[in-house]
XYZ file of C-alpha atoms in Angstrom:
725
model
C 19.839 2.716 0.568
C 19.038 -1.012 0.479
C 18.154 -1.067 4.150
C 16.865 2.484 4.611
C 13.374 1.632 3.377
C 13.361 -1.372 5.734
C 14.072 0.939 8.657
C 11.461 3.505 7.573
C 8.707 0.912 7.145
C 9.671 -0.856 10.344
C 9.474 2.400 12.321
C 6.202 3.367 10.670
C 4.741 -0.046 11.356
C 5.589 0.148 15.026
C 3.948 3.543 15.436
C 0.771 2.516 13.573
C 0.306 -0.938 15.081
C 1.822 -1.122 18.541
C -0.207 1.770 19.917
C -3.616 0.684 18.645
C -6.496 -1.482 19.701
C -8.946 -3.684 17.872
C -11.228 -1.472 15.791
C -14.476 -3.376 16.295
C -13.766 -4.426 19.877
C -17.305 -3.428 20.930
C -18.895 -6.044 18.639
C -19.042 -9.165 20.786
C -21.010 -12.365 20.260
C -21.270 -14.841 23.128
C -21.032 -18.540 22.325
C -22.032 -21.225 24.808
C -22.017 -24.999 24.827
C -25.076 -26.464 23.117
C -27.934 -27.169 25.524
C -29.299 -29.879 23.212
C -28.225 -32.027 20.303
C -28.033 -30.196 16.957
C -29.089 -31.828 13.684
C -27.732 -30.216 10.498
C -30.956 -29.902 8.500
C -31.460 -26.181 7.850
C -34.286 -26.002 10.391
C -34.051 -23.706 13.415
C -35.953 -25.871 15.889
C -33.428 -27.072 18.483
C -33.400 -25.752 22.033
C -29.682 -25.031 21.641
C -30.553 -22.401 19.040
C -33.268 -20.887 21.214
C -30.680 -20.423 23.964
C -27.939 -19.046 21.677
C -27.084 -15.335 21.372
C -28.006 -13.690 18.059
C -25.792 -11.499 15.874
C -28.108 -9.216 13.906
C -28.427 -5.606 12.700
C -25.771 -5.982 10.003
C -24.097 -2.897 8.545
C -24.118 -2.158 4.826
C -20.670 -2.348 3.154
C -21.724 -1.679 -0.438
C -23.153 0.201 -2.188
C -22.696 2.554 0.797
C -21.072 2.028 4.190
C -22.935 4.650 6.231
C -26.101 2.830 7.299
C -27.582 -0.431 8.490
C -28.309 -3.091 5.872
C -31.758 -3.311 4.298
C -31.460 -7.094 4.181
C -31.937 -8.710 7.597
C -29.569 -11.488 8.678
C -29.535 -13.384 11.989
C -26.592 -15.543 13.069
C -26.291 -17.966 15.994
C -23.288 -20.081 17.028
C -22.796 -22.946 19.470
C -20.487 -25.889 20.061
C -20.034 -29.288 21.681
C -16.953 -31.413 22.339
C -16.344 -32.129 18.642
C -17.993 -29.438 16.505
C -18.433 -25.708 16.082
C -22.035 -25.039 14.976
C -23.480 -22.176 12.944
C -27.001 -21.354 11.812
C -27.911 -18.304 9.716
C -31.348 -16.984 8.792
C -30.983 -14.993 5.564
C -34.211 -13.015 5.196
C -35.362 -11.700 1.803
C -35.695 -7.949 1.343
C -37.509 -8.119 -2.002
C -39.533 -10.875 -3.588
C -38.087 -13.173 -6.198
C -35.914 -16.281 -6.485
C -32.382 -16.437 -5.161
C -29.497 -15.990 -7.597
C -26.691 -18.547 -7.874
C -24.389 -19.918 -10.556
C -24.539 -23.591 -9.634
C -23.832 -26.055 -6.831
C -20.101 -25.870 -7.565
C -17.907 -25.734 -4.456
C -15.954 -22.505 -3.801
C -18.248 -20.507 -6.060
C -17.597 -17.056 -7.524
C -18.399 -14.671 -4.669
C -19.894 -11.892 -6.799
C -22.261 -14.118 -8.791
C -24.080 -15.852 -5.937
C -26.421 -14.926 -3.103
C -24.257 -16.109 -0.240
C -23.324 -16.004 3.423
C -19.702 -16.275 4.605
C -18.096 -16.687 8.006
C -14.605 -15.241 8.565
C -12.899 -16.351 11.746
C -9.552 -15.564 13.305
C -9.036 -18.314 15.921
C -5.587 -16.928 16.792
C -6.957 -13.397 17.330
C -3.941 -12.019 15.439
C -5.979 -10.099 12.796
C -3.967 -11.823 10.065
C -4.668 -15.572 9.722
C -7.798 -17.658 9.887
C -10.458 -19.676 8.061
C -13.572 -18.972 6.037
C -16.691 -21.121 5.666
C -19.986 -20.425 3.949
C -22.550 -21.384 1.323
C -24.618 -19.940 -1.467
C -28.392 -19.927 -1.407
C -28.545 -23.277 -3.216
C -26.285 -25.040 -0.705
C -22.909 -25.035 -2.477
C -20.117 -24.951 0.089
C -17.300 -22.408 0.344
C -14.191 -22.961 2.472
C -10.742 -21.457 2.466
C -7.725 -20.588 4.533
C -7.189 -16.900 5.288
C -3.843 -15.094 5.209
C -2.398 -11.587 4.855
C -5.258 -10.159 6.880
C -8.035 -10.703 4.338
C -7.031 -12.981 1.453
C -8.788 -16.353 1.139
C -7.151 -19.387 -0.496
C -10.109 -21.369 -1.823
C -7.912 -24.282 -2.910
C -7.871 -25.392 0.737
C -10.581 -28.016 1.396
C -11.430 -29.848 4.594
C -14.104 -32.010 6.253
C -17.305 -30.304 7.405
C -21.025 -30.637 6.736
C -23.749 -28.118 5.975
C -27.338 -27.813 4.795
C -29.283 -24.995 3.132
C -33.078 -24.970 3.230
C -35.141 -22.462 1.239
C -38.363 -20.873 2.438
C -40.675 -18.353 0.804
C -39.266 -15.404 2.748
C -35.752 -16.600 3.659
C -33.055 -19.213 3.265
C -31.364 -20.898 6.231
C -27.766 -22.110 6.264
C -26.693 -24.541 8.987
C -23.216 -26.024 9.404
C -21.100 -28.211 11.696
C -17.348 -27.638 11.510
C -15.211 -30.236 13.321
C -12.613 -28.734 15.627
C -10.210 -31.205 13.993
C -10.690 -29.470 10.616
C -9.355 -26.105 11.768
C -6.329 -24.836 13.668
C -6.591 -22.712 16.802
C -4.538 -21.867 19.837
C -5.469 -23.924 22.852
C -6.768 -21.902 25.801
C -7.776 -18.756 23.888
C -11.328 -17.761 24.853
C -11.776 -14.910 22.344
C -11.624 -15.329 18.568
C -11.881 -12.687 15.901
C -15.061 -13.168 13.858
C -17.217 -11.506 11.238
C -20.119 -12.468 8.996
C -20.702 -11.355 5.411
C -23.935 -11.453 3.409
C -24.298 -10.752 -0.321
C -27.836 -10.281 -1.658
C -27.817 -9.795 -5.416
C -31.467 -8.778 -5.750
C -30.710 -5.635 -3.747
C -27.012 -5.544 -4.831
C -26.204 -5.184 -1.142
C -23.165 -6.566 0.682
C -23.312 -6.338 4.468
C -21.362 -7.393 7.538
C -22.086 -7.838 11.232
C -19.046 -5.795 12.335
C -18.797 -2.744 10.033
C -16.169 -2.773 7.254
C -15.331 0.296 5.120
C -16.399 -0.187 1.511
C -12.824 0.084 0.120
C -11.907 -3.168 1.894
C -13.226 -6.710 1.369
C -15.701 -8.025 3.921
C -13.024 -10.663 4.657
C -10.724 -8.041 6.196
C -9.645 -9.453 9.567
C -8.701 -5.958 10.744
C -12.429 -5.298 11.191
C -13.572 -8.480 12.916
C -15.684 -8.450 16.041
C -15.111 -10.912 18.873
C -16.513 -14.387 19.500
C -16.558 -14.757 23.289
C -16.475 -18.375 24.537
C -18.093 -19.339 27.842
C -15.084 -21.655 28.236
C -11.996 -22.031 26.029
C -12.751 -24.240 22.994
C -12.278 -27.937 23.721
C -9.004 -29.590 22.845
C -9.425 -31.326 19.491
C -7.386 -34.209 20.885
C -5.460 -36.624 18.719
C -5.976 -35.491 15.171
C -4.509 -37.784 12.550
C -5.993 -38.073 9.069
C -4.866 -40.687 6.555
C -5.826 -40.002 2.922
C -4.863 -42.906 0.642
C -5.571 -43.092 -3.069
C -5.615 -45.777 -5.727
C -5.403 -44.929 -9.403
C -5.647 -46.640 -12.728
C -5.254 -45.113 -16.152
C -4.128 -45.447 -19.728
C -2.549 -42.967 -22.132
C -1.242 -43.009 -25.685
C 0.962 -40.697 -27.767
C -0.420 -40.917 -31.296
C 2.214 -38.630 -32.835
C 5.026 -41.015 -31.966
C 2.789 -43.986 -32.781
C 3.532 -45.331 -29.330
C 1.701 -48.119 -27.606
C -0.717 -47.753 -24.705
C 0.946 -46.735 -21.442
C -0.830 -48.072 -18.366
C -0.796 -46.552 -14.880
C -1.417 -48.455 -11.662
C -0.487 -46.252 -8.725
C -1.134 -46.081 -5.021
C -0.087 -43.357 -2.624
C -1.003 -41.769 0.651
C -1.161 -38.397 2.360
C -1.287 -37.933 6.109
C -2.224 -34.935 8.247
C -1.008 -34.998 11.842
C -1.906 -32.212 14.259
C 1.076 -31.856 16.568
C -0.837 -29.181 18.473
C -4.199 -27.517 17.884
C -2.426 -24.924 15.711
C 0.580 -26.793 14.250
C 0.212 -29.401 11.519
C 2.514 -31.983 9.930
C 1.684 -33.115 6.365
C 3.281 -36.218 4.862
C 2.972 -37.575 1.333
C 4.288 -40.682 -0.406
C 4.044 -41.027 -4.189
C 1.526 -38.175 -4.542
C -0.657 -37.821 -7.606
C -2.401 -34.676 -8.854
C -4.211 -35.950 -11.929
C -7.569 -34.611 -10.700
C -6.307 -31.015 -10.441
C -8.135 -28.627 -12.753
C -6.280 -27.943 -16.000
C -4.539 -24.567 -16.427
C -6.360 -21.927 -18.421
C -4.305 -21.260 -21.531
C -3.424 -17.715 -22.579
C -2.157 -16.110 -25.753
C 1.489 -15.377 -24.959
C 2.862 -12.157 -26.451
C 5.152 -11.454 -23.526
C 8.939 -11.480 -23.556
C 9.076 -13.315 -20.244
C 7.800 -16.512 -18.638
C 4.126 -16.557 -17.681
C 2.871 -17.391 -14.199
C 0.300 -20.130 -13.519
C -1.057 -20.662 -9.994
C -0.439 -23.705 -7.819
C -3.484 -25.996 -7.568
C -2.037 -29.094 -5.884
C -3.606 -29.614 -2.473
C -0.442 -30.689 -0.645
C 1.240 -27.310 -1.159
C -1.701 -25.136 -0.158
C -2.318 -25.161 3.599
C -0.369 -22.244 5.116
C 1.040 -21.806 1.627
C 1.401 -18.050 2.147
C 4.349 -18.724 4.478
C 6.298 -20.005 1.468
C 4.673 -18.629 -1.687
C 3.670 -15.263 -0.191
C 7.258 -14.154 0.299
C 8.168 -11.467 -2.229
C 6.168 -9.917 -5.051
C 4.264 -11.200 -8.061
C 7.388 -11.336 -10.249
C 9.965 -11.758 -7.478
C 9.214 -15.042 -5.723
C 12.124 -16.975 -4.182
C 9.853 -20.020 -3.909
C 7.316 -21.253 -6.461
C 6.026 -24.736 -5.643
C 5.254 -25.604 -9.268
C 9.000 -25.940 -9.818
C 8.799 -29.119 -7.738
C 7.692 -32.115 -9.764
C 7.512 -30.068 -12.950
C 9.521 -32.563 -15.010
C 10.127 -35.317 -12.478
C 7.927 -37.482 -10.223
C 7.662 -36.560 -6.546
C 8.617 -39.593 -4.467
C 7.790 -38.311 -0.996
C 7.601 -35.144 1.038
C 6.896 -33.628 4.445
C 5.691 -30.223 5.546
C 5.385 -28.675 8.986
C 3.332 -25.484 9.196
C 1.228 -23.437 11.542
C 1.352 -21.281 14.655
C 3.802 -21.798 17.502
C 1.929 -19.223 19.556
C 0.023 -15.995 18.961
C 3.103 -14.224 17.587
C 5.155 -16.905 15.802
C 4.383 -18.932 12.658
C 6.641 -21.575 11.181
C 6.851 -23.473 7.919
C 9.292 -26.196 6.893
C 9.020 -28.397 3.797
C 11.171 -31.110 2.271
C 10.370 -32.799 -1.055
C 12.236 -35.507 -2.938
C 11.933 -36.086 -6.694
C 13.118 -39.040 -8.720
C 15.628 -39.267 -11.543
C 14.479 -38.908 -15.172
C 16.990 -40.755 -17.371
C 15.529 -39.558 -20.710
C 16.327 -35.946 -19.789
C 19.473 -36.742 -17.810
C 17.634 -35.053 -14.927
C 19.126 -36.103 -11.598
C 17.246 -36.913 -8.431
C 16.728 -33.664 -6.528
C 15.884 -32.600 -3.009
C 14.004 -29.391 -2.206
C 14.019 -27.770 1.229
C 12.133 -24.623 2.220
C 12.068 -23.063 5.679
C 10.069 -19.995 6.705
C 9.608 -18.159 9.987
C 7.272 -15.253 10.721
C 7.030 -13.037 13.799
C 4.061 -10.743 14.332
C 4.826 -7.169 15.387
C 2.150 -5.006 16.935
C -1.435 -5.440 15.795
C -1.044 -6.746 12.247
C 2.518 -6.322 10.936
C 5.166 -9.043 10.804
C 8.765 -9.862 9.975
C 9.503 -13.000 7.973
C 12.556 -15.019 6.949
C 12.880 -17.688 4.254
C 15.515 -20.183 3.143
C 15.194 -22.220 -0.074
C 17.574 -24.995 -1.132
C 17.573 -27.136 -4.271
C 20.167 -29.915 -4.266
C 21.019 -32.437 -7.000
C 21.853 -35.863 -5.544
C 24.482 -38.316 -6.785
C 25.065 -36.100 -9.790
C 28.398 -35.957 -11.604
C 27.766 -34.657 -15.128
C 30.220 -35.043 -17.980
C 31.015 -31.490 -19.224
C 31.718 -32.820 -22.725
C 28.308 -34.521 -22.962
C 25.541 -33.034 -25.123
C 23.045 -33.625 -22.323
C 21.922 -30.548 -20.357
C 23.977 -29.752 -17.277
C 22.017 -29.029 -14.101
C 23.426 -27.082 -11.168
C 24.629 -28.990 -8.137
C 22.666 -26.631 -5.904
C 20.884 -23.309 -5.741
C 20.051 -21.506 -2.493
C 18.127 -18.409 -1.539
C 17.904 -16.623 1.799
C 15.763 -13.585 2.524
C 14.185 -11.246 5.053
C 10.879 -9.448 4.673
C 8.912 -6.866 6.642
C 5.153 -6.701 6.042
C 3.406 -3.563 7.220
C -0.332 -3.474 7.969
C -1.769 -0.710 10.126
C -4.541 -1.619 12.540
C -7.185 0.045 10.319
C -5.658 -1.343 7.090
C -5.250 2.157 5.588
C -1.482 1.685 5.396
C 0.088 -1.472 4.002
C 3.525 -2.184 2.627
C 6.424 -4.544 2.257
C 10.212 -4.375 2.232
C 12.414 -7.338 1.362
C 15.979 -8.423 0.661
C 17.113 -11.681 -0.957
C 20.484 -13.274 -1.632
C 21.055 -16.244 -3.953
C 23.983 -18.675 -3.782
C 25.347 -21.131 -6.344
C 28.360 -23.418 -6.804
C 31.668 -21.578 -7.385
C 29.802 -18.269 -6.845
C 27.882 -18.784 -10.097
C 24.355 -17.530 -9.556
C 25.199 -15.369 -6.553
C 22.976 -12.308 -6.672
C 20.986 -9.784 -4.659
C 17.395 -8.500 -4.635
C 15.783 -5.584 -2.847
C 12.191 -4.414 -3.262
C 9.727 -2.339 -1.260
C 6.319 -0.712 -1.509
C 4.074 1.512 0.584
C 0.317 1.731 -0.064
C -2.414 3.996 1.292
C -6.114 3.185 0.747
C -8.853 5.444 2.052
C -12.462 5.590 0.930
C -11.581 7.939 -1.932
C -7.824 8.074 -2.416
C -5.461 5.187 -3.155
C -1.776 5.517 -3.892
C 1.163 3.131 -3.995
C 4.916 3.472 -4.384
C 6.957 0.427 -5.345
C 10.559 -0.064 -6.382
C 12.530 -3.204 -7.213
C 16.176 -4.106 -7.759
C 17.297 -7.491 -9.121
C 20.978 -8.000 -9.884
C 22.175 -9.639 -13.088
C 23.394 -12.800 -11.372
C 20.435 -13.355 -9.069
C 19.141 -16.912 -9.569
C 16.097 -18.591 -8.020
C 15.785 -22.042 -9.599
C 12.872 -22.904 -7.287
C 11.320 -19.452 -7.627
C 9.538 -17.303 -10.150
C 11.748 -14.396 -11.214
C 11.283 -14.086 -14.985
C 13.574 -11.072 -15.318
C 16.869 -9.985 -13.772
C 19.493 -7.282 -14.226
C 17.174 -4.322 -13.635
C 15.760 -1.833 -11.203
C 12.197 -0.628 -11.449
C 10.127 2.331 -10.229
C 6.333 1.920 -10.149
C 4.150 4.706 -8.668
C 0.323 4.568 -8.831
C -2.488 6.864 -7.731
C -6.279 6.636 -7.992
C -9.300 8.582 -6.768
C -13.012 7.759 -6.483
C -16.073 9.956 -6.145
C -19.290 8.518 -4.696
C -22.130 10.636 -6.135
C -25.705 10.695 -4.904
C -26.908 8.956 -8.044
C -29.497 6.260 -8.642
C -27.293 4.537 -11.243
C -23.622 5.293 -10.509
C -22.001 4.028 -7.336
C -18.508 5.446 -7.893
C -16.261 6.849 -10.604
C -12.739 8.198 -10.880
C -9.302 8.038 -12.514
C -6.219 5.848 -12.058
C -2.672 6.718 -13.118
C 0.174 4.197 -13.210
C 3.689 4.138 -14.589
C 6.275 1.350 -14.596
C 9.868 2.305 -15.461
C 12.678 -0.242 -15.903
C 16.403 0.585 -16.014
C 19.396 -1.647 -16.649
C 22.451 -1.820 -14.409
C 24.025 1.134 -16.283
C 21.039 3.367 -15.480
C 19.696 3.277 -19.044
C 15.918 3.120 -19.393
C 14.765 -0.105 -21.066
C 10.983 -0.065 -20.503
C 8.226 2.430 -19.808
C 4.606 1.371 -19.501
C 2.354 4.256 -18.437
C -1.415 4.439 -18.509
C -4.344 6.567 -17.445
C -7.748 4.970 -16.858
C -11.197 6.129 -15.886
C -13.458 3.746 -13.970
C -17.217 3.757 -13.483
C -18.942 1.317 -11.118
C -22.710 1.185 -11.400
C -25.114 0.398 -8.578
C -26.149 -2.689 -10.543
C -22.529 -3.902 -9.894
C -21.567 -3.624 -13.568
C -18.230 -1.922 -14.347
C -16.878 0.208 -17.193
C -13.280 1.318 -17.727
C -11.583 3.273 -20.520
C -7.806 3.645 -20.723
C -4.922 5.211 -22.647
C -1.370 3.812 -22.545
C 2.141 4.612 -23.723
C 4.847 1.943 -24.127
C 8.578 2.144 -24.718
C 10.834 -0.925 -25.009
C 14.539 -1.202 -25.683
C 15.099 -4.891 -26.294
C 17.819 -6.492 -24.187
C 17.811 -9.648 -26.303
C 16.287 -10.744 -29.647
C 12.502 -11.141 -29.528
C 9.803 -12.490 -31.836
C 6.857 -10.073 -31.422
C 4.416 -12.801 -32.474
C 5.945 -15.574 -30.300
C 5.055 -17.758 -33.260
C 7.052 -17.064 -36.427
C 10.576 -17.681 -35.135
C 11.807 -14.424 -36.719
C 13.177 -11.909 -34.209
C 13.813 -8.208 -33.715
C 17.418 -7.335 -32.924
C 18.704 -6.742 -29.423
C 19.177 -3.042 -28.728
C 16.379 -1.849 -31.036
C 13.941 0.707 -29.591
C 10.162 0.574 -29.968
C 7.454 3.084 -28.977
C 3.697 3.024 -29.359
C 0.405 4.270 -27.948
C -2.787 2.301 -27.383
C -6.304 2.721 -26.025
C -9.001 0.364 -24.841
C -12.347 -0.190 -23.160
C -13.384 -2.856 -20.636
C -16.889 -3.682 -19.469
C -18.385 -6.321 -17.166
C -22.153 -6.776 -16.847
C -24.098 -7.051 -13.607
C -23.484 -10.436 -11.954
C -27.079 -11.058 -10.839
C -28.333 -11.801 -14.355
C -28.613 -15.399 -15.534
C -26.798 -14.186 -18.675
C -23.532 -12.392 -17.898
C -20.911 -11.004 -20.231
C -17.702 -9.013 -20.242
C -15.477 -7.694 -22.999
C -12.207 -5.839 -23.468
C -10.786 -4.089 -26.515
C -7.332 -2.801 -27.362
C -6.334 -0.790 -30.411
C -2.971 0.817 -31.020
C 0.660 0.444 -31.955
C 3.073 -2.406 -31.460
C 6.700 -3.340 -32.020
C 8.568 -2.238 -35.185
C 5.997 0.468 -35.961
C 3.279 -2.129 -36.345
C -0.272 -2.322 -34.998
C -2.048 -4.704 -32.688
C -5.777 -5.175 -32.232
C -7.095 -7.314 -29.389
C -10.620 -8.276 -28.412
C -11.722 -10.580 -25.590
C -15.207 -11.645 -24.628
C -16.504 -13.781 -21.778
C -20.101 -14.941 -21.739
C -21.990 -17.091 -19.295
C -25.477 -18.474 -18.936
C -26.804 -20.470 -16.032
C -29.753 -22.776 -15.541
C -29.560 -22.383 -11.809
C -28.590 -24.207 -9.803
C -27.600 -27.179 -11.961
C -25.885 -26.027 -15.170
C -23.454 -23.207 -15.938
C -22.311 -22.515 -19.498
C -19.358 -20.262 -20.279
C -17.446 -19.160 -23.357
C -14.143 -17.255 -23.354
C -12.648 -15.850 -26.534
C -9.457 -13.931 -27.220
C -8.568 -12.579 -30.664
C -5.307 -10.873 -31.626
C -4.428 -9.350 -34.975
C -0.825 -8.142 -35.366
C 0.242 -6.126 -38.410
C 4.026 -5.820 -38.783
C 6.390 -4.974 -41.638
C 7.914 -7.832 -43.597
C 8.966 -10.526 -42.997
C 6.117 -10.903 -40.467
C 3.184 -9.325 -42.273
C -0.241 -9.999 -40.751
C -0.628 -12.548 -37.940
C -3.899 -13.594 -36.306
C -4.505 -15.725 -33.215
C -7.718 -17.103 -31.766
C -7.983 -18.588 -28.298
C -11.454 -20.007 -27.660
C -12.542 -21.831 -24.519
C -16.104 -23.156 -24.095
C -16.876 -24.720 -20.724
C -19.826 -26.485 -19.120
C -20.259 -27.183 -15.405
C -23.013 -29.574 -14.368
C -23.707 -29.864 -10.654
C -26.343 -32.549 -10.275
C -26.122 -32.236 -6.488
C -23.630 -30.512 -4.204
C -21.652 -33.775 -4.160
C -21.720 -34.787 -7.852
C -19.957 -32.577 -10.406
C -19.121 -32.776 -14.094
C -16.934 -30.314 -15.990
C -16.026 -30.246 -19.675
C -13.503 -27.652 -20.833
C -12.269 -27.180 -24.417
C -9.409 -24.835 -25.329
C -8.552 -24.028 -28.935
C -5.209 -22.202 -29.024
C -4.239 -21.123 -32.513
C -0.882 -19.738 -31.396
C 0.426 -23.146 -30.289
C -1.724 -25.089 -32.781
C -3.506 -27.181 -30.211
C -7.019 -28.161 -29.168
C -7.284 -29.445 -25.625
C -10.297 -31.289 -24.217
C -10.437 -31.911 -20.471
C -13.422 -33.539 -18.778
C -13.697 -34.340 -15.103
C -16.335 -36.235 -13.156
C -16.252 -35.996 -9.354
C -18.409 -37.791 -6.820
C -17.849 -36.674 -3.226
C -19.369 -39.755 -1.601
C -18.268 -38.634 1.883
C -16.854 -35.305 3.126
C -13.386 -34.830 1.535
C -13.522 -38.354 -0.009
C -13.890 -38.552 -3.782
C -14.094 -40.640 -6.912
C -12.634 -38.929 -9.998
C -12.735 -39.809 -13.682
C -10.529 -37.496 -15.775
C -10.379 -37.720 -19.587
C -7.955 -35.583 -21.621
C -7.405 -35.213 -25.366
C -5.031 -33.021 -27.362
C -5.581 -32.507 -31.097
C -3.921 -30.806 -34.028
C -6.392 -28.209 -35.389
C -5.630 -28.978 -39.034
C -5.766 -31.733 -39.938
C -7.940 -32.688 -36.974
C -5.714 -35.486 -35.684
C -5.275 -36.794 -32.148
C -1.888 -35.911 -30.626
C -2.315 -37.738 -27.319
C -5.085 -39.078 -25.127
C -5.446 -40.267 -21.543
C -8.056 -41.390 -19.041
C -7.591 -41.760 -15.287
C -9.804 -43.279 -12.603
C -8.857 -42.178 -9.075
C -10.333 -43.025 -5.680
C -9.442 -41.078 -2.504
C -10.679 -41.612 1.020
C -10.261 -39.328 4.048
C -9.935 -41.472 7.155
C -9.690 -39.932 10.622
C -7.728 -42.133 12.975
């Protein structure tokens, strides 16, 4: 049974992808070498642009996907020995100012008039890069994976300019060949262009994309046809040193000031035009945006995304293996409690069909925690099958070095090693209607402690109206992934889902329809331990606002003691059973307003026959394009029998983003978390004085809410410089 689903999906993937061709093969844009110099100024006045072919007559994606777009967009591309050039004329369809949040990089797609380029330089319909800008000139760049996902944490060197006119806005960009990866000698790239115009609430694309898929879907790209293969980027070595100074103080322990004076360096070395080696020595991530806190009422560990730049390029090779709650590798486990001393990562394409990833990281010893020095190794290999499917393998090893713990000591004992090995098949049909995954994992530990097995699989179908998904998971009791994220083990799970959408001929409603989902957990004896089932009804308006109402049923048989408030310290007994029903409403306003808001409500039962009421609200106001104000609130009231009684939690997070230019940014973020009795203040100033080179000032405070006393405080000044050798 463990391998039957692998065989079924593998066979299905071969029949749906091997015998298929590129869907939008007839959409072809010729690109030729620039016939004149190109200046990036947002003005279409060079001879090179007069001679360039034009991509126009975009197709509407939303609100409907059956006609040409109302909003006219013209795209031209060219190149020279060092740069890929792009210029886009974004015509207005109706009068009025453009709509943007701010000049913040990697903006929210749905809240900005924008143009995006999606390119597949390997022509594998799976991996690529995205570049773009909003109508005020804020840049967007990301690395593409899984056929249509964009990792916006990836940043690189390129320049662009947006110029606004009365009847249009023009976006012009120069992307160095050294900033992207591509296979040498390929003369056809997959490419598509996406335009979002909020005044008309219209999203459009050059090559047509069905409305149920994102415009980023690489399955629906057209073709960029080069007059000659793109030039070899040549030697491509980037050195990115940093210097840092800072001071911190722990007021609770009445400690003295702790000073930081650090230097470190990253290096990017292109071994080929599509294979990259990253090196780091004494890395620092103090400028990384602080995690958004959440009220934790869950029985299991919460997941927070990776934001550190070193781990991000081609990160899907490592972090994309598995499912949301079954990840054999989770990079935040590295350097979580110990400093990273150095590391190396090799990643990219070997050829059109093979991708490789290999990473090794070394952390230092932490004497206060008796934490030994540790080495982390991850290796991944991926082979494309047919048009868009692939088979992947992963190996993860965590090894403690020079570690001989005393079993009689009161210090924590860490494992000598933990290893994981796995295989995965990812299905994606050529038209993206069918997607799926099947995986197996095996963990290994010293003396067979921590040896365990995982199997999981899903199959998903998404048409314009109907969506359904089947997923099942099995995680043995002894499965251990010390460098992964697997918050729960000793279970198998069944999770079917189905949804349907109608698209009425209405002036106000774009689509509406129901969703049904159930998630059933069983222990190793076949006894049901959890059941979360819900029915929802969704309405999407033509204004792009959304409304959803839902009903849910929950059953939990606790496998271990649990505090339902995650606050009091008092627990419910293992083996007790709990059932309740709940209902709720969610609404998000139209994104084109300068004032936006969203709210959710939940009302219903809870553990031990109690009740839980939850309300969240998110509000934003923008003084475009320079200032964006936001406020997030989350309130929980839990009523339980004694000894708990009534418990209330507030989580409030005001935030201000000031973008004085598209190179100078200031962010202030406050988080008041009543559950953990903490107020966090994080402010960050960033000056991008050259592409990918920055000056950061980061100030952080943590306070006790009552009395309002400082717990700890720190300030860091960091300077980074991107130097191309």
